[in-house]
CSV table of C-alpha atoms in Angstrom, one decimal:
chain,number,residue,atom,x,y,z
A,1,MET,CA,-14.2,11.4,21.1
A,2,ALA,CA,-17.2,13.7,20.4
A,3,VAL,CA,-17.2,16.1,17.8
A,4,MET,CA,-15.8,19.4,18.5
A,5,LYS,CA,-18.6,22.0,19.2
A,6,LYS,CA,-16.5,25.3,18.3
A,7,ILE,CA,-17.3,24.1,14.2
A,8,THR,CA,-20.5,23.8,13.2
A,9,PRO,CA,-21.8,21.4,10.2
A,10,ALA,CA,-21.5,24.3,7.7
A,11,GLU,CA,-18.4,24.9,8.8
A,12,GLN,CA,-17.1,21.2,8.5
A,13,LEU,CA,-18.6,21.1,5.1
A,14,GLU,CA,-16.5,23.9,3.8
A,15,ILE,CA,-13.6,22.5,5.4
A,16,ILE,CA,-14.1,18.7,3.9
A,17,LYS,CA,-15.4,20.1,0.5
A,18,ARG,CA,-11.5,21.5,-0.1
A,19,ASN,CA,-9.8,19.7,-3.2
A,20,THR,CA,-12.3,16.7,-3.4
A,21,VAL,CA,-13.8,16.0,-6.7
A,22,GLU,CA,-17.4,14.6,-5.2
A,23,ILE,CA,-19.1,14.0,-2.7
A,24,ILE,CA,-22.1,11.4,-3.3
A,25,PRO,CA,-25.0,13.5,-2.5
A,26,GLU,CA,-23.5,16.5,-0.6
A,27,GLY,CA,-26.9,17.2,1.4
A,28,ASP,CA,-27.2,13.5,3.2
A,29,LEU,CA,-23.5,14.1,4.0
A,30,TYR,CA,-24.8,17.7,6.1
A,31,ARG,CA,-27.2,15.9,7.2
A,32,LYS,CA,-24.8,13.4,8.6
A,33,LEU,CA,-22.4,16.4,10.4
A,34,LYS,CA,-25.6,17.8,11.4
A,35,ASP,CA,-27.3,15.1,13.6
A,36,SER,CA,-22.9,14.6,15.0
A,37,TYR,CA,-22.9,17.9,15.8
A,38,GLU,CA,-26.1,17.9,18.0
A,39,THR,CA,-25.3,13.8,19.6
A,40,GLY,CA,-21.8,14.2,20.0
A,41,ILE,CA,-21.7,11.4,17.9
A,42,PRO,CA,-18.4,10.7,15.7
A,43,LEU,CA,-18.6,9.6,12.5
A,44,LYS,CA,-16.9,6.4,10.6
A,45,CYS,CA,-14.9,8.0,8.3
A,46,LYS,CA,-13.8,4.5,6.1
A,47,LEU,CA,-10.1,4.4,3.5
A,48,GLY,CA,-9.5,1.7,2.5
A,49,PHE,CA,-6.0,-0.1,1.5
A,50,ASP,CA,-4.6,-2.9,-0.5
A,51,PRO,CA,-1.3,-3.0,0.2
A,52,SER,CA,-0.3,-4.3,-3.8
A,53,ALA,CA,3.3,-2.9,-3.0
A,54,PRO,CA,5.6,-2.1,0.3
A,55,ASP,CA,5.9,1.5,0.5
A,56,LEU,CA,2.6,4.8,-0.3
A,57,HIS,CA,3.6,7.4,-1.6
A,58,LEU,CA,2.1,11.2,-1.9
A,59,GLY,CA,0.1,10.4,-4.4
A,60,HIS,CA,-1.8,7.4,-1.3
A,61,ALA,CA,-1.1,10.5,0.6
A,62,VAL,CA,-3.9,13.1,-0.8
A,63,VAL,CA,-6.9,10.9,0.6
A,64,LEU,CA,-5.4,10.4,4.0
A,65,HIS,CA,-4.5,14.6,4.0
A,66,LYS,CA,-8.4,14.5,3.1
A,67,ILE,CA,-9.4,11.5,6.3
A,68,ARG,CA,-6.9,13.3,8.9
A,69,GLU,CA,-9.1,15.9,8.0
A,70,PHE,CA,-12.1,14.3,9.3
A,71,GLN,CA,-10.4,13.6,12.7
A,72,ASP,CA,-9.2,17.2,13.4
A,73,LEU,CA,-13.1,17.4,13.1
A,74,GLY,CA,-13.9,15.2,15.4
A,75,HIS,CA,-14.5,12.3,14.0
A,76,GLU,CA,-12.6,8.8,13.7
A,77,ALA,CA,-10.9,6.7,10.4
A,78,VAL,CA,-11.4,3.5,9.8
A,79,ILE,CA,-8.7,1.9,7.9
A,80,ILE,CA,-9.6,-1.2,6.5
A,81,LEU,CA,-6.0,-3.4,5.4
A,82,GLY,CA,-7.4,-5.0,2.5
A,83,ASP,CA,-5.4,-8.6,3.0
A,84,PHE,CA,-7.7,-10.5,2.1
A,85,THR,CA,-9.0,-8.1,-1.4
A,86,GLY,CA,-5.5,-7.9,-1.7
A,87,ARG,CA,-5.1,-10.9,-3.0
A,88,ILE,CA,-7.5,-10.6,-5.4
A,89,GLY,CA,-6.3,-6.7,-6.8
A,90,ASP,CA,-8.3,-3.9,-7.9
A,91,PRO,CA,-9.3,-4.6,-11.1
A,92,THR,CA,-9.9,-0.3,-11.2
A,93,GLY,CA,-7.9,0.7,-14.8
A,94,ARG,CA,-6.3,-2.6,-15.6
A,95,ALA,CA,-6.1,-3.2,-18.6
A,96,GLU,CA,-6.0,-7.7,-17.5
A,97,ALA,CA,-6.0,-9.1,-14.6
A,98,ARG,CA,-3.7,-8.7,-11.9
A,99,LYS,CA,-1.4,-11.5,-11.3
A,100,GLN,CA,-2.2,-13.0,-7.4
A,101,MET,CA,0.1,-12.5,-4.5
A,102,SER,CA,0.5,-14.7,-2.1
A,103,GLU,CA,-0.4,-14.8,1.3
A,104,GLU,CA,2.8,-12.9,2.5
A,105,GLU,CA,3.5,-10.7,0.0
A,106,VAL,CA,1.0,-9.5,0.9
A,107,LEU,CA,1.1,-8.8,5.1
A,108,ALA,CA,4.2,-8.2,4.8
A,109,ASN,CA,3.5,-5.2,2.6
A,110,ALA,CA,0.4,-4.4,5.4
A,111,ARG,CA,2.8,-4.8,8.3
A,112,THR,CA,4.7,-1.3,6.8
A,113,TYR,CA,1.0,-0.1,5.8
A,114,ARG,CA,0.4,-0.4,9.1
A,115,GLU,CA,3.8,1.9,10.1
A,116,GLN,CA,3.7,4.5,7.4
A,117,VAL,CA,-0.3,5.9,8.1
A,118,TYR,CA,0.5,7.1,11.6
A,119,LYS,CA,2.8,9.8,9.6
A,120,ILE,CA,-0.7,11.7,8.7
A,121,LEU,CA,-3.3,10.1,10.9
A,122,ASP,CA,-3.7,10.5,14.3
A,123,PRO,CA,-2.8,7.2,16.0
A,124,ALA,CA,-6.1,8.3,18.7
A,125,LYS,CA,-9.0,8.4,15.8
A,126,THR,CA,-7.9,5.8,14.0
A,127,GLU,CA,-8.9,2.1,13.7
A,128,LEU,CA,-7.3,-0.5,11.2
A,129,ILE,CA,-8.4,-3.8,10.8
A,130,PHE,CA,-7.9,-6.9,8.4
A,131,ASN,CA,-10.6,-7.4,6.1
A,132,SER,CA,-9.7,-10.9,6.0
A,133,SER,CA,-11.8,-11.1,9.7
A,134,TRP,CA,-15.5,-11.2,8.4
A,135,LEU,CA,-14.5,-12.1,4.5
A,136,ALA,CA,-12.4,-15.0,5.3
A,137,GLU,CA,-15.2,-16.6,7.4
A,138,LEU,CA,-18.0,-15.7,5.2
A,139,LYS,CA,-19.7,-19.4,4.0
A,140,PHE,CA,-20.7,-20.1,0.3
A,141,ALA,CA,-24.5,-19.5,1.5
A,142,ARG,CA,-23.3,-15.8,1.9
A,143,ILE,CA,-21.3,-14.9,-1.1
A,144,ILE,CA,-24.2,-16.5,-3.1
A,145,GLU,CA,-25.9,-14.7,-1.6
A,146,LEU,CA,-24.1,-11.4,-1.9
A,147,SER,CA,-23.5,-11.9,-5.7
A,148,SER,CA,-27.2,-12.6,-6.0
A,149,LYS,CA,-27.4,-8.3,-5.1
A,150,ILE,CA,-25.9,-7.4,-8.7
A,151,THR,CA,-26.5,-8.1,-12.4
A,152,VAL,CA,-23.8,-8.6,-14.9
A,153,ALA,CA,-25.0,-5.7,-17.1
A,154,ARG,CA,-24.1,-3.2,-13.4
A,155,MET,CA,-20.3,-4.7,-13.6
A,156,LEU,CA,-19.7,-3.7,-17.0
A,157,GLU,CA,-20.6,-0.3,-16.7
A,158,ARG,CA,-17.1,0.2,-14.8
A,159,GLU,CA,-15.2,0.7,-18.0
A,160,ASP,CA,-12.3,-1.2,-17.8
A,161,PHE,CA,-14.4,-3.6,-17.9
A,162,SER,CA,-16.6,-2.4,-20.5
A,163,ARG,CA,-12.8,-2.4,-22.6
A,164,ARG,CA,-12.1,-5.7,-22.1
A,165,TYR,CA,-15.6,-7.0,-23.1
A,166,ARG,CA,-15.3,-5.3,-25.7
A,167,GLU,CA,-11.7,-5.9,-27.0
A,168,GLY,CA,-12.4,-9.5,-25.7
A,169,VAL,CA,-10.1,-9.6,-23.5
A,170,PRO,CA,-10.8,-12.1,-20.3
A,171,ILE,CA,-12.4,-11.3,-17.4
A,172,SER,CA,-12.1,-13.7,-15.0
A,173,LEU,CA,-15.2,-13.9,-12.6
A,174,HIS,CA,-13.0,-13.3,-9.5
A,175,GLU,CA,-12.6,-9.8,-10.6
A,176,PHE,CA,-16.4,-9.7,-10.5
A,177,PHE,CA,-16.2,-10.2,-6.4
A,178,TYR,CA,-14.0,-7.1,-6.0
A,179,PRO,CA,-16.0,-4.2,-6.0
A,180,LEU,CA,-18.3,-6.6,-3.8
A,181,MET,CA,-15.7,-7.6,-1.5
A,182,GLN,CA,-14.6,-4.5,-1.0
A,183,GLY,CA,-18.4,-2.8,-1.0
A,184,TYR,CA,-19.2,-5.5,2.0
A,185,ASP,CA,-16.1,-4.1,4.0
A,186,SER,CA,-18.9,-0.9,3.9
A,187,VAL,CA,-21.6,-3.1,5.8
A,188,ALA,CA,-19.4,-4.9,8.2
A,189,ILE,CA,-18.6,-1.8,9.8
A,190,ARG,CA,-20.9,0.4,9.3
A,191,ALA,CA,-19.9,3.4,7.5
A,192,ASP,CA,-21.0,6.8,8.0
A,193,VAL,CA,-18.3,7.7,5.0
A,194,GLU,CA,-16.3,5.8,2.5
A,195,LEU,CA,-12.9,8.0,0.6
A,196,GLY,CA,-11.0,6.9,-2.4
A,197,ALA,CA,-9.6,8.6,-5.2
A,198,THR,CA,-11.9,9.5,-8.0
A,199,GLU,CA,-10.4,6.3,-10.0
A,200,GLN,CA,-12.3,4.0,-7.2
A,201,LYS,CA,-15.8,5.6,-7.6
A,202,PHE,CA,-17.2,2.4,-9.2
A,203,ASN,CA,-16.1,0.7,-6.1
A,204,LEU,CA,-17.1,3.0,-3.2
A,205,LEU,CA,-20.5,3.4,-4.8
A,206,MET,CA,-21.0,-0.7,-4.7
A,207,GLY,CA,-20.3,-0.1,-0.7
A,208,ARG,CA,-23.9,2.6,-0.6
A,209,PHE,CA,-25.6,0.1,-2.9
A,210,LEU,CA,-24.6,-3.0,-0.8
A,211,GLN,CA,-25.5,-1.1,2.9
A,212,LYS,CA,-29.2,-0.7,1.3
A,213,GLU,CA,-30.0,-4.0,0.7
A,214,TYR,CA,-28.6,-5.3,4.2
A,215,GLY,CA,-30.9,-2.2,5.2
A,216,GLN,CA,-28.3,0.2,6.6
A,217,GLU,CA,-28.7,3.8,6.1
A,218,PRO,CA,-26.2,4.3,2.9
A,219,GLN,CA,-22.6,5.6,3.5
A,220,ILE,CA,-21.5,9.2,2.0
A,221,THR,CA,-19.0,8.3,-1.1
A,222,LEU,CA,-16.3,10.7,-1.3
A,223,THR,CA,-13.5,11.1,-4.2
A,224,THR,CA,-10.9,13.1,-4.3
A,225,PRO,CA,-8.5,14.0,-7.1
A,226,ILE,CA,-5.0,12.5,-8.2
A,227,LEU,CA,-1.6,13.6,-8.2
A,228,ILE,CA,0.4,14.3,-11.3
A,229,GLY,CA,3.6,12.3,-10.4
A,230,THR,CA,6.9,13.6,-11.6
A,231,ASP,CA,6.8,13.6,-14.8
A,232,GLY,CA,3.7,15.2,-15.2
A,233,LEU,CA,1.8,13.5,-17.0
A,234,GLN,CA,0.8,10.4,-15.6
A,235,LYS,CA,-0.8,9.6,-11.7
A,236,MET,CA,2.1,9.3,-9.7
A,237,SER,CA,2.8,5.7,-9.4
A,238,LYS,CA,5.6,3.5,-8.4
A,239,SER,CA,5.8,1.2,-11.4
A,240,LEU,CA,5.8,4.5,-13.3
A,241,GLY,CA,8.8,5.5,-11.3
A,242,ASN,CA,7.8,9.2,-11.0
A,243,TYR,CA,6.9,8.8,-7.9
A,244,ILE,CA,7.6,10.6,-4.0
A,245,GLY,CA,7.8,8.5,-1.1
A,246,ILE,CA,6.4,9.2,2.0
A,247,THR,CA,9.5,6.9,3.2
A,248,ASP,CA,11.8,8.4,1.0
A,249,PRO,CA,15.2,10.1,3.1
A,250,PRO,CA,15.0,13.2,3.2
A,251,GLY,CA,17.3,14.3,0.6
A,252,GLU,CA,15.8,12.7,-1.3
A,253,MET,CA,11.8,13.4,-1.3
A,254,TYR,CA,13.2,17.3,-1.3
A,255,GLY,CA,15.7,16.5,-4.7
A,256,LYS,CA,12.3,14.3,-6.3
A,257,ILE,CA,10.2,17.7,-5.1
A,258,MET,CA,12.8,20.2,-6.8
A,259,SER,CA,12.3,17.7,-10.2
A,260,ILE,CA,8.9,18.4,-10.6
A,261,ASN,CA,8.2,20.5,-13.4
A,262,ASP,CA,6.4,24.1,-12.7
A,263,GLU,CA,3.4,24.1,-13.9
A,264,SER,CA,2.3,21.3,-11.2
A,265,MET,CA,4.2,23.6,-8.9
A,266,LEU,CA,0.1,24.8,-6.9
A,267,GLU,CA,-1.4,21.1,-7.4
A,268,TYR,CA,1.4,20.2,-5.1
A,269,PHE,CA,1.2,22.8,-2.8
A,270,SER,CA,-2.9,22.2,-2.7
A,271,LEU,CA,-2.6,18.4,-2.1
A,272,ALA,CA,0.0,17.4,-0.6
A,273,THR,CA,1.0,20.1,2.0
A,274,ARG,CA,-1.1,21.0,5.1
A,275,LEU,CA,-0.6,25.8,4.1
A,276,SER,CA,-4.0,26.9,4.7
A,277,PRO,CA,-5.9,28.1,1.0
A,278,GLY,CA,-5.3,31.8,2.0
A,279,GLU,CA,-1.2,30.5,1.5
A,280,ILE,CA,-1.5,29.0,-1.7
A,281,GLU,CA,-3.6,31.9,-2.9
A,282,GLY,CA,-0.8,33.8,-1.8
A,283,ILE,CA,2.2,32.0,-3.5
A,284,ARG,CA,-0.2,31.5,-7.1
A,285,ARG,CA,-0.6,35.6,-6.5
A,286,ASP,CA,2.9,36.7,-6.2
A,287,LEU,CA,3.9,33.5,-8.8
A,288,ASP,CA,1.4,35.4,-11.6
A,289,ARG,CA,2.6,39.2,-10.6
A,290,GLY,CA,6.9,37.7,-10.3
A,291,ARG,CA,7.2,38.5,-6.9
A,292,LEU,CA,8.3,35.2,-6.6
A,293,HIS,CA,10.4,33.0,-8.8
A,294,PRO,CA,9.6,29.4,-9.7
A,295,ARG,CA,13.0,27.9,-7.8
A,296,ASP,CA,12.3,29.6,-4.7
A,297,ALA,CA,8.2,28.6,-4.7
A,298,LYS,CA,9.5,24.5,-5.2
A,299,MET,CA,12.5,24.9,-2.1
A,300,ARG,CA,9.1,26.2,-0.2
A,301,LEU,CA,6.9,23.0,-1.3
A,302,GLY,CA,9.9,20.8,-1.1
A,303,HIS,CA,10.5,22.3,2.7
A,304,GLU,CA,6.9,22.1,3.8
A,305,ILE,CA,6.6,18.5,2.0
A,306,VAL,CA,9.7,17.4,3.9
A,307,ALA,CA,8.6,18.8,6.9
A,308,LEU,CA,5.2,17.1,6.9
A,309,TYR,CA,7.1,13.2,6.9
A,310,HIS,CA,10.3,14.4,8.6
A,311,GLY,CA,10.4,17.1,10.9
A,312,LYS,CA,11.7,20.7,10.1
A,313,GLU,CA,15.4,20.2,10.9
A,314,GLU,CA,15.0,17.2,8.6
A,315,ALA,CA,13.5,19.5,5.8
A,316,SER,CA,16.3,22.6,6.2
A,317,ARG,CA,19.1,19.7,6.6
A,318,ALA,CA,18.0,18.9,3.2
A,319,GLU,CA,17.5,22.1,1.9
A,320,GLU,CA,21.4,23.3,2.6
A,321,GLU,CA,22.4,20.3,1.0
A,322,PHE,CA,20.9,21.2,-2.5
A,323,ARG,CA,21.6,24.0,-2.4
A,324,ARG,CA,25.2,23.1,-2.1
A,325,VAL,CA,25.3,19.7,-4.5
A,326,PHE,CA,23.0,21.1,-7.0
A,327,GLN,CA,23.5,25.5,-6.6
A,328,ARG,CA,27.3,25.7,-6.1
A,329,GLN,CA,27.5,21.9,-8.1
A,330,GLY,CA,29.1,20.3,-5.2
A,331,LEU,CA,28.6,16.7,-4.0
A,332,PRO,CA,26.2,14.9,-1.0
A,333,ASP,CA,28.8,14.7,2.3
A,334,GLU,CA,27.9,11.2,1.9
A,335,ILE,CA,27.7,8.4,-0.9
A,336,PRO,CA,27.7,5.0,-1.3
A,337,LEU,CA,31.1,3.3,-2.4
A,338,ILE,CA,30.0,-0.7,-3.8
A,339,HIS,CA,32.4,-3.1,-3.5
A,340,LEU,CA,32.5,-5.4,-7.0
A,341,ASP,CA,34.0,-8.9,-5.8
A,342,SER,CA,37.2,-9.3,-8.8
A,343,SER,CA,36.3,-13.3,-9.5
A,344,ASN,CA,32.6,-11.4,-11.2
A,345,TRP,CA,34.3,-8.6,-12.4
A,346,GLU,CA,37.1,-7.0,-14.7
A,347,THR,CA,38.9,-3.5,-15.1
A,348,PRO,CA,38.2,-2.1,-17.1
A,349,ALA,CA,33.7,-3.0,-16.5
A,350,ASP,CA,31.6,-2.0,-19.0
A,351,LEU,CA,29.0,1.0,-18.2
A,352,ILE,CA,26.0,-0.2,-18.7
A,353,ARG,CA,25.7,-3.2,-16.4
A,354,LEU,CA,27.7,-1.1,-14.2
A,355,LEU,CA,24.0,0.9,-13.7
A,356,ALA,CA,22.6,-2.3,-13.5
A,357,HIS,CA,24.0,-4.2,-11.8
A,358,THR,CA,24.4,-1.1,-8.7
A,359,GLY,CA,20.8,-0.4,-9.0
A,360,MET,CA,21.9,2.9,-10.4
A,361,VAL,CA,19.1,1.8,-12.8
A,362,SER,CA,16.0,-1.1,-13.1
A,363,SER,CA,17.4,-2.3,-16.3
A,364,ASN,CA,20.4,-1.7,-19.3
A,365,SER,CA,16.9,-0.4,-21.7
A,366,GLU,CA,16.8,1.9,-18.7
A,367,ALA,CA,20.7,3.0,-18.5
A,368,ARG,CA,20.8,3.5,-22.8
A,369,ARG,CA,18.0,5.7,-22.5
A,370,LEU,CA,19.9,8.4,-19.9
A,371,ILE,CA,23.7,7.9,-21.8
A,372,GLN,CA,21.0,8.5,-24.7
A,373,GLN,CA,19.9,11.3,-23.2
A,374,GLY,CA,23.3,12.8,-21.9
A,375,GLY,CA,22.3,12.1,-18.1
A,376,VAL,CA,25.0,9.4,-17.4
A,377,ARG,CA,28.3,11.5,-16.0
A,378,VAL,CA,31.2,8.8,-14.9
A,379,ASN,CA,33.8,11.2,-12.6
A,380,GLY,CA,31.7,13.9,-12.9
A,381,LYS,CA,32.5,13.8,-17.3
A,382,LYS,CA,29.2,13.0,-19.4
A,383,ILE,CA,28.6,10.2,-21.2
A,384,LYS,CA,27.7,10.0,-24.3
A,385,GLU,CA,29.0,6.4,-26.0
A,386,MET,CA,26.6,3.7,-25.4
A,387,LYS,CA,30.2,0.8,-25.0
A,388,THR,CA,31.9,3.0,-22.4
A,389,ASN,CA,33.9,0.8,-20.2
A,390,ILE,CA,35.5,3.0,-17.2
A,391,ASP,CA,38.2,1.4,-14.9
A,392,ILE,CA,37.4,1.1,-11.4
A,393,SER,CA,40.3,-0.3,-10.7
A,394,GLU,CA,40.2,2.8,-8.2
A,395,GLU,CA,37.0,4.8,-6.2
A,396,THR,CA,34.8,6.2,-9.3
A,397,LEU,CA,32.0,7.9,-9.5
A,398,LEU,CA,28.8,7.2,-11.3
A,399,GLN,CA,26.6,10.2,-11.0
A,400,ILE,CA,23.2,10.0,-13.1
A,401,GLY,CA,20.7,13.2,-13.2
A,402,LYS,CA,21.0,14.9,-11.0
A,403,ARG,CA,20.6,13.4,-7.3
A,404,LYS,CA,21.7,10.1,-7.7
A,405,PHE,CA,25.3,9.4,-6.9
A,406,ILE,CA,27.5,6.0,-5.7
A,407,LYS,CA,31.3,5.1,-6.1
A,408,VAL,CA,32.6,1.7,-6.9
A,409,LEU,CA,35.8,-0.3,-6.7
A,410,ILE,CA,37.1,-3.5,-7.2
A,411,LYS,CA,37.9,-5.5,-5.0
C-alpha cells in the first residue's frame, strides 16, 4: 500500500517523534521517509515479541501504538513472534539466566499474541512471522560466521552482562546469542525501522550493526518509553502484579485504571490512549487550574482505555458499574460463587487458606499482608486478625480491596 501523499515526510517525522525517547539516527529516518514518500514504497517497520507470557498488557501496547502510527502513515508492520528466541529468553535486565521455556509453552503463548496484537494493529498492513522460519534453519557454519562478527567485549558493554560479570554471576554462552539472533531477524526481513522499549536499545542496535555487516542499509532504531505499573513505582509487569492486561474484562480494566495514582495519570493519557497532544494538554491545564477534579480525569482515562479495547458501550457500562459499586458503596451485579468440597473443607474455615485456594491472592504471605493492611473484608466487615476462621455453611462474601469479590459455600 502506497504512503499517503497528503502527509509530507516532515509531518510524518513530527508525528513519529511524539512519545519516543530516541531515534537513531533521526536524520536517516527523515531520509527514509522522504524516499518512501517519493517512490510510494512503504517502510518495513519491525517489532519483535518473545511469547514469554500468555497475555499482553498496556506496557506492551505503548510500542504497538507507535507502530500503528507508522501504519496510519501508510507503512507496513512486521511483527516477529520469537518462537525461537523465546526458548532462550531475553537476558535484558536480568540478574541471572532465564529458565528456558519449552517449545509447547512458547507456541501456546504465541497463539494468544497473534490474536491480541490486532486489537491495536491494522491486519491489512501487518505481517506476522515466527523467527524459527530462518533461525531454526541456520547451519552451524553460518552460526559461527554470525558469532564471529561480534566480540565478547562488545557483549559486556551491556549493563546486565557487565554487572553479572563483575559480581561473579554466571553468564551462559547461549545468552550471548540472544542479541545476535534478534539482530539477525532484522537481516532476514531487511527491516527499515525497528521499534522497542528503551531497555531494548542494545538489542535494537545489534540489528543495525549486523545489517551493515551483511551489506544491507542499516535500520533506524526507535525506542519508546516504559509505562509505570499501577503501583506507581516499577515498570508494568505481570510478575509484579502491577499490570493492566489488554484482554482484562472491561470492569476489571476500568477498576485497575482507577487505582493508579494521580501523578501517573498524564503519562497514561499520553502512552495508553489515542487522544491528541492538544486534548492531553487541555486535561493537564484543567487539572493544574483546579477546573478538573483528578477523580473525573481518571474516570475519563478509564473510559478512553476500556473503549479502545472493548468498545464505547462496554466502557460506559464499566464506568456505571464503578460508580454504583465504589461511589455508592454497592456490590457488583455478578459475583462468582465457588462451591467448596466438604471432603476437603470444614466450617469454620481458615481465611488465609481460603483466600489462596480461591485465587483471590497468589500466596498465603500475600493474604497475610493484605489482612495486615486492612484490605480484606468478609461479608462487608474488615478483618484485622491473622488467625480468622469463618463460617462457610452459608454463602459468604469475600472481598479484597475495591475490585475483587467472590462468594464461597461449602457443599
